[in-house]
Short mmCIF file of C-alpha atoms in Angstrom, two decimals:
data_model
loop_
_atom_site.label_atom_id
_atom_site.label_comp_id
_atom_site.label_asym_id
_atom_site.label_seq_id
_atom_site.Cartn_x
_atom_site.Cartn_y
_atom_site.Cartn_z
CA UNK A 178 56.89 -24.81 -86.21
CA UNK A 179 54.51 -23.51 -83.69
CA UNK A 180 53.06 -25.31 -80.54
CA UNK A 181 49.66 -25.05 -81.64
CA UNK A 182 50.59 -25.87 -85.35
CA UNK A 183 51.70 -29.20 -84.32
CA UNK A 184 49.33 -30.04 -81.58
CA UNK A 185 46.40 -28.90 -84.50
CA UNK A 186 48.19 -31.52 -86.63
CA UNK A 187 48.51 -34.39 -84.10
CA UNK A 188 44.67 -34.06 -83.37
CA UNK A 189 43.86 -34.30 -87.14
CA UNK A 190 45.43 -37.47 -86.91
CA UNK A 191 44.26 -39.20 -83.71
CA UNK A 192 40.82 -37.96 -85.63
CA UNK A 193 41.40 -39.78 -89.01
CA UNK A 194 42.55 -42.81 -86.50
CA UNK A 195 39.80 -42.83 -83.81
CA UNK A 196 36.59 -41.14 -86.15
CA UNK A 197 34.57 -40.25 -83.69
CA UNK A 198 30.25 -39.93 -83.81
CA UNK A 199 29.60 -36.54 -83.73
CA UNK A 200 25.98 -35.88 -83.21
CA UNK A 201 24.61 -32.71 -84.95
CA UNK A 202 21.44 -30.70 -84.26
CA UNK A 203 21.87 -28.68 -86.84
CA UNK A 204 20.02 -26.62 -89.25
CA UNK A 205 18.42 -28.02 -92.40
CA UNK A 206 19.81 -25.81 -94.85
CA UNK A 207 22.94 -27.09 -93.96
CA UNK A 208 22.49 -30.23 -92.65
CA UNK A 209 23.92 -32.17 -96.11
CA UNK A 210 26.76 -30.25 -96.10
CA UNK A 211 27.80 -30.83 -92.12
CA UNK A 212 27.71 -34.57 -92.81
CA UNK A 213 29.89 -34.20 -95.21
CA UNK A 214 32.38 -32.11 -93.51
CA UNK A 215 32.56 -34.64 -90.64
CA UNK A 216 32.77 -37.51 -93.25
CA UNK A 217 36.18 -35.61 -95.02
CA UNK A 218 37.61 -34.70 -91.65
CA UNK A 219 37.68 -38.62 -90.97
CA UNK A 220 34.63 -38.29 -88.34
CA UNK A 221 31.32 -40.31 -88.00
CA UNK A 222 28.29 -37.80 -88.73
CA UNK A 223 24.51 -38.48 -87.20
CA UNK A 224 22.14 -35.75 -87.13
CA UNK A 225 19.13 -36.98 -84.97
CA UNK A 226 16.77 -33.73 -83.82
CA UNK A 227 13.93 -35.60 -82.48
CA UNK A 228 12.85 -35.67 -78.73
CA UNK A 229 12.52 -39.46 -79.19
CA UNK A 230 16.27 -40.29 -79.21
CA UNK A 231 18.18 -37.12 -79.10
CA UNK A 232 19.83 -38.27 -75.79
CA UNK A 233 20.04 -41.63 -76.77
CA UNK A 234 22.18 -40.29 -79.50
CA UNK A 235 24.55 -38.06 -77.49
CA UNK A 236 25.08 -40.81 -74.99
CA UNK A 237 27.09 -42.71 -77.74
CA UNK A 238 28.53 -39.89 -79.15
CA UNK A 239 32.02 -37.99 -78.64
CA UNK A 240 30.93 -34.49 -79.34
CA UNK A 241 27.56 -32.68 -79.90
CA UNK A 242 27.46 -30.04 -82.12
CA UNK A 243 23.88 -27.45 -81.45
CA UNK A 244 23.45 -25.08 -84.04
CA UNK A 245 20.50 -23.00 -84.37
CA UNK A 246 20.56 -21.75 -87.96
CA UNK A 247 16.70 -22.84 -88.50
CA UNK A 248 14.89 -23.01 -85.04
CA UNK A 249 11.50 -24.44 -84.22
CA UNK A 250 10.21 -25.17 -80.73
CA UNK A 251 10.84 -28.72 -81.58
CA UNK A 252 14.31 -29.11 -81.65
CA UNK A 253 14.98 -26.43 -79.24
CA UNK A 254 13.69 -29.04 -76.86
CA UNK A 255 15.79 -31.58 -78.39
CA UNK A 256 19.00 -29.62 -78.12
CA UNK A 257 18.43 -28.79 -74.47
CA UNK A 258 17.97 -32.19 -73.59
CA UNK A 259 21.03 -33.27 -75.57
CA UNK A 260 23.29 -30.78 -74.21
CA UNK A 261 22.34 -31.96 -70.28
CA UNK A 262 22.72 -35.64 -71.38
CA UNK A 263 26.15 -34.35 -72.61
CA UNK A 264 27.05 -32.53 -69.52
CA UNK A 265 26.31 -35.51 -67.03
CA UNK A 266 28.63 -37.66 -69.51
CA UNK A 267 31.02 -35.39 -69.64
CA UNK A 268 31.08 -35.00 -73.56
CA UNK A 269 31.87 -31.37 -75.40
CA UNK A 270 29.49 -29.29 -76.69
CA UNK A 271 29.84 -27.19 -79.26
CA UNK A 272 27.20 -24.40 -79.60
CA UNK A 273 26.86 -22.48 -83.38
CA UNK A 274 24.75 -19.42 -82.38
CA UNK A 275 23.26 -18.42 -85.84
CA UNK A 276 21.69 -15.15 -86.09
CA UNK A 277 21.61 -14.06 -82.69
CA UNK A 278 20.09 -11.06 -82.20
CA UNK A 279 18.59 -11.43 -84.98
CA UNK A 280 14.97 -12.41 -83.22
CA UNK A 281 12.99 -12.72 -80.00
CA UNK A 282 12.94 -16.73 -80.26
CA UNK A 283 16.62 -17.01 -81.44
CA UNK A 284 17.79 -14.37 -78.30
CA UNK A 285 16.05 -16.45 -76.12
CA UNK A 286 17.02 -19.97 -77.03
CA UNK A 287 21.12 -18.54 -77.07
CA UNK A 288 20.04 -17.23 -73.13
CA UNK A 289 18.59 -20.97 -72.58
CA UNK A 290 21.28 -23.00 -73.83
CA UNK A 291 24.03 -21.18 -72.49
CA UNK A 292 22.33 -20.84 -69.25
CA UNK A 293 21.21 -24.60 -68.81
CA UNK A 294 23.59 -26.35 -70.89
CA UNK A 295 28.15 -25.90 -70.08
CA UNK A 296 29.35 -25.34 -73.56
CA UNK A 297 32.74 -26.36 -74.29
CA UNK A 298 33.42 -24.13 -77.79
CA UNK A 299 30.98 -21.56 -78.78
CA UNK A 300 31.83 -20.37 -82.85
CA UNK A 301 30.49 -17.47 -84.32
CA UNK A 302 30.83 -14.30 -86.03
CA UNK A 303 31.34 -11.15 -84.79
CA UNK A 304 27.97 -9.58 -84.15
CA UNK A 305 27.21 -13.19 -82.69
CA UNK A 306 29.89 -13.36 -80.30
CA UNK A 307 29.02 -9.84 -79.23
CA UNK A 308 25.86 -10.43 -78.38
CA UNK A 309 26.53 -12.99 -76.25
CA UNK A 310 28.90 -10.58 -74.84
CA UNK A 311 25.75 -8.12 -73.62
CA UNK A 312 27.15 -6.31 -76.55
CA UNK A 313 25.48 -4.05 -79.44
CA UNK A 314 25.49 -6.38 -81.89
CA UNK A 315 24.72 -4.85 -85.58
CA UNK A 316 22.98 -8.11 -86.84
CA UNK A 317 22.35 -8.80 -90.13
CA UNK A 318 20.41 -11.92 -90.34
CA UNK A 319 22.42 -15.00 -89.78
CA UNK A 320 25.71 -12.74 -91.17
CA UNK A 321 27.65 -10.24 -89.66
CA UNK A 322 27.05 -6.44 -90.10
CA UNK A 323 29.41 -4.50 -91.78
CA UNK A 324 30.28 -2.12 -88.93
CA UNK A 325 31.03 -5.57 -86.98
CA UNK A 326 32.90 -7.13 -89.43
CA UNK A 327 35.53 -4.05 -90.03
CA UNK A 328 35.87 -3.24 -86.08
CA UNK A 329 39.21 -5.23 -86.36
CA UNK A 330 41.17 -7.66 -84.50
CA UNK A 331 42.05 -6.14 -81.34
CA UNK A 332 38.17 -5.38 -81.09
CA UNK A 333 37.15 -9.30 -81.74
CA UNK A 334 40.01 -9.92 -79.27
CA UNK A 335 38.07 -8.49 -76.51
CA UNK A 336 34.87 -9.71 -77.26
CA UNK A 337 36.36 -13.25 -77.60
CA UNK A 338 38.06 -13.02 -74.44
CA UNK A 339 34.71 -11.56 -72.40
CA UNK A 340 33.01 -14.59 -73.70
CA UNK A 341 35.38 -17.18 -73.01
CA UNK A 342 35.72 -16.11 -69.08
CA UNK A 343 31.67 -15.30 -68.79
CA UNK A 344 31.09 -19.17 -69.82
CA UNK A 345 34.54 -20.31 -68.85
CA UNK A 346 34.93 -21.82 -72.51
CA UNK A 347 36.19 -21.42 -75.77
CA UNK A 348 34.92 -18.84 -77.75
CA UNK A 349 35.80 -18.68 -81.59
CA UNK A 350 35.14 -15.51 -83.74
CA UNK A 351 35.60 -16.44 -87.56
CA UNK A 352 36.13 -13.44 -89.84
CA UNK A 353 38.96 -12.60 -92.20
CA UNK A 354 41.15 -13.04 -89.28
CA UNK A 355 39.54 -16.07 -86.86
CA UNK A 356 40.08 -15.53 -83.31
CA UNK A 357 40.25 -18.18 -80.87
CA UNK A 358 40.82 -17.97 -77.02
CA UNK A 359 39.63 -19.81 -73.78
CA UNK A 360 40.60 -16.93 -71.85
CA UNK A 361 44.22 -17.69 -71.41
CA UNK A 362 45.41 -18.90 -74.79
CA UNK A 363 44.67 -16.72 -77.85
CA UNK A 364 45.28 -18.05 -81.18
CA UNK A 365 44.66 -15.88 -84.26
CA UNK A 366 44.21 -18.03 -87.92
CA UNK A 367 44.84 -16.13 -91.09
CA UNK A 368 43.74 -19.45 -93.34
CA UNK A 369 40.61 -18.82 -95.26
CA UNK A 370 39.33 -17.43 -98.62
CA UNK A 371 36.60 -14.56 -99.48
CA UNK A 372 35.11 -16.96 -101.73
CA UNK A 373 34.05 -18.90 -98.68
CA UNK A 374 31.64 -16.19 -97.72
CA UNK A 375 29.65 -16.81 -101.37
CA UNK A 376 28.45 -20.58 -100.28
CA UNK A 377 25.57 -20.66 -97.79
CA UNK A 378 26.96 -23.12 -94.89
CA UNK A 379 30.88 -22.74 -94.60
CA UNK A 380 30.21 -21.65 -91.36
CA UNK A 381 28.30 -24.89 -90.08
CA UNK A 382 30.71 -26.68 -91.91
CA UNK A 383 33.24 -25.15 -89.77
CA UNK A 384 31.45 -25.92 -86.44
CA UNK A 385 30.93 -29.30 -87.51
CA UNK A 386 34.67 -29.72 -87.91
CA UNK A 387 35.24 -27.90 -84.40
CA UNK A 388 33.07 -30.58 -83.17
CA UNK A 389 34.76 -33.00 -84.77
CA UNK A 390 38.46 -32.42 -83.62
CA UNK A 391 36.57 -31.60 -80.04
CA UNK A 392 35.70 -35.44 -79.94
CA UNK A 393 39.26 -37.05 -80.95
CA UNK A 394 41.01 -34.77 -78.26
CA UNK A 395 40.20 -33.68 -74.51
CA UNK A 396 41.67 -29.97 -75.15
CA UNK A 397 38.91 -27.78 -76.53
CA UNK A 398 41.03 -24.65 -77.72
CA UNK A 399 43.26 -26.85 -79.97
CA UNK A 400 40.67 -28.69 -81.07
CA UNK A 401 38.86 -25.45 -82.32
CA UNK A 402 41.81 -23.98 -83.75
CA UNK A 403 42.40 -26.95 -85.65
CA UNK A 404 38.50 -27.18 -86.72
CA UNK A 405 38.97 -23.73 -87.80
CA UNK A 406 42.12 -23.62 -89.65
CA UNK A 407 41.30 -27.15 -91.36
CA UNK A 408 38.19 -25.16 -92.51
CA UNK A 409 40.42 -22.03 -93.78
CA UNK A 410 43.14 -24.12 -95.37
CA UNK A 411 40.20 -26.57 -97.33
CA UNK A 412 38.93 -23.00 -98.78
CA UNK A 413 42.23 -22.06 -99.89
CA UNK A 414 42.90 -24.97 -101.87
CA UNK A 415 39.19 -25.26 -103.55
CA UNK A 416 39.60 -21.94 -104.63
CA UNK A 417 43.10 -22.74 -106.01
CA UNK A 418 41.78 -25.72 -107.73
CA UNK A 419 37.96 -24.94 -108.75
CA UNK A 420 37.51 -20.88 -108.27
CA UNK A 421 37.60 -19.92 -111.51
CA UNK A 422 35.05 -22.15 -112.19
CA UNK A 423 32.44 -20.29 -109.55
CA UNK A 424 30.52 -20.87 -106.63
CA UNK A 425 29.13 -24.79 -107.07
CA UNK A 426 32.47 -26.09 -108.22
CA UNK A 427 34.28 -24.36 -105.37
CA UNK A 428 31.85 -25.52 -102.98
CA UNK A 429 32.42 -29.32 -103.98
CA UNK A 430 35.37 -28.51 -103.98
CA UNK A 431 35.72 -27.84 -100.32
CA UNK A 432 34.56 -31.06 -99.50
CA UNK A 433 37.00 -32.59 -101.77
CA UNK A 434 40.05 -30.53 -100.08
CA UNK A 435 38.76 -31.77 -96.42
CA UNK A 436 38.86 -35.16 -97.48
CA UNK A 437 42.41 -34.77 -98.87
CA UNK A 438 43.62 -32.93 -95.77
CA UNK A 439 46.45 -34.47 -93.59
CA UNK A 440 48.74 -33.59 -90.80
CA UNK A 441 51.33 -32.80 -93.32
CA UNK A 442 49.17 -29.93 -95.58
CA UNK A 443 48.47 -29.25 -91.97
CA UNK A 444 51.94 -28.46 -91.27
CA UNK A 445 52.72 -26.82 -94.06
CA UNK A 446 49.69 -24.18 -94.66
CA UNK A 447 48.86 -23.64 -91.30
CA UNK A 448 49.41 -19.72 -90.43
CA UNK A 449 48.53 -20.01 -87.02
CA UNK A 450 49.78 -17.03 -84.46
CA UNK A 451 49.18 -17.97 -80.59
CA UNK A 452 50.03 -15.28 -77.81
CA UNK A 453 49.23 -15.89 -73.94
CA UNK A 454 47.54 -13.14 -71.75
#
């Protein structure tokens, strides 16, 4: 059993034990399923976007998750706010940048919040990651292009790794193969089903949990490696148990196999290869 395999697993439980408030500014196509995800890890969700009590929120929180899969001026002044009130407490932010590159306003409010706001994970997929690089990023919306998607692992590698020592965090590419790093650690995650591409919002389900785990445990590359494979191995077993069925039973199911998730199924499903630079 691997270092990070059981470190993963130990988090998962001082999670179910501790259940952290995870406060989510999240998107609103996606918002249900989030607070659900947190809920099944063993967390406590709240999802408060408002200006009026945004920091009140984060001050009694353990993690903030920002994710910008529907922006409006609004919240982006809500998540700014948040993320200072969670620097000057010293709680971990975890930033979801959805579709950047994609537009002028989404560009710009990824340049804001990593430039005001110390991130402690930043989760994306490859054409998001790489534009937070300085990269070309082939964007396709809020997914990754094609040409991103099959540049491979060695090429996510790098982009991780540029990310993680320009902010001096975690950064987490999710793709067939999920890459993980915070510049010294790498950690590659082979969990996961296609199927989990075919229901909107396994992706901010996934950040969620990275929050999640980020606010049971002071090390932010375990705890994203454990959001990440928790998120890989729930997919694997809703497809085993409700695939054949198609995409809204799987998708229930998802929620169902987070819920059911412990430090044993941990253990056991886990394919979790960690290398050190």
């Amino acid at each position: 059993m691997s270092d990070i395999i059981k470190a993963a697993a130990e988090l998962l439980g001082q999670l179910r034990s501790n259940k952290p408030l995870v406060h989510n500014i999240t998107n609103y196509v996606t918002v249900n399923d989030c607070a659900n995800a947190v809920l099944a890890i063993g967390a406590s969700p709240i999802m408060a976007d408002d200006i009026g009590e945004a920091v009140d929120i984060t001050a009694i929180s353990s993690a903030l998750v920002i994710n910008i899969g529907t922006l409006n001026h609004r919240t982006v002044e809500s998540m700014l706010a948040a993320g200072k009130k969670a620097n000057e407490l010293g709680i971990p932010v975890v930033f979801d940048p959805v579709g950047a590159g994609a537009s002028r306003l989404r560009n710009e409010t990824t340049r804001a919040i990593l430039s005001e706001i110390k991130v402690s994970v930043v989760r994306g997929n490859m054409s998001e990651i790489s534009f937070i690089a300085g990269l070309n990023a082939n964007t396709k919306g809020v997914d990754a292009a094609e040409e991103d998607i099959a540049s491979g692992d060695a090429a996510q590698a790098a982009v991780a790794l540029a990310v993680a020592e320009k902010l001096e965090c975690v950064a987490a590419i999710t793709g067939a193969t999920d890459i993980i790093t915070d510049g010294k650690r790498i950690a590659a995650v082979s969990n996961g089903h296609k199927m989990l591409s075919d229901v909107t919002g396994t992706g901010c389900m996934t950040t969620a949990l990275v929050g999640s785990f980020c606010g049971a445990g002071r090390d932010a590359f375990v705890a994203a490696v454990a959001g990440i494979a928790a998120m890989g191995i729930a997919g694997e077993i809703a497809f085993e148990n409700a695939g054949s069925k198609g995409t809204g039973s799987f998708h229930m199911a998802i929620i169902d196999a987070i819920s059911r998730l412990d430090e044993k199924i941990l253990f056991e499903r886990a394919r979790i290869n960690e290398t050190y630079r």
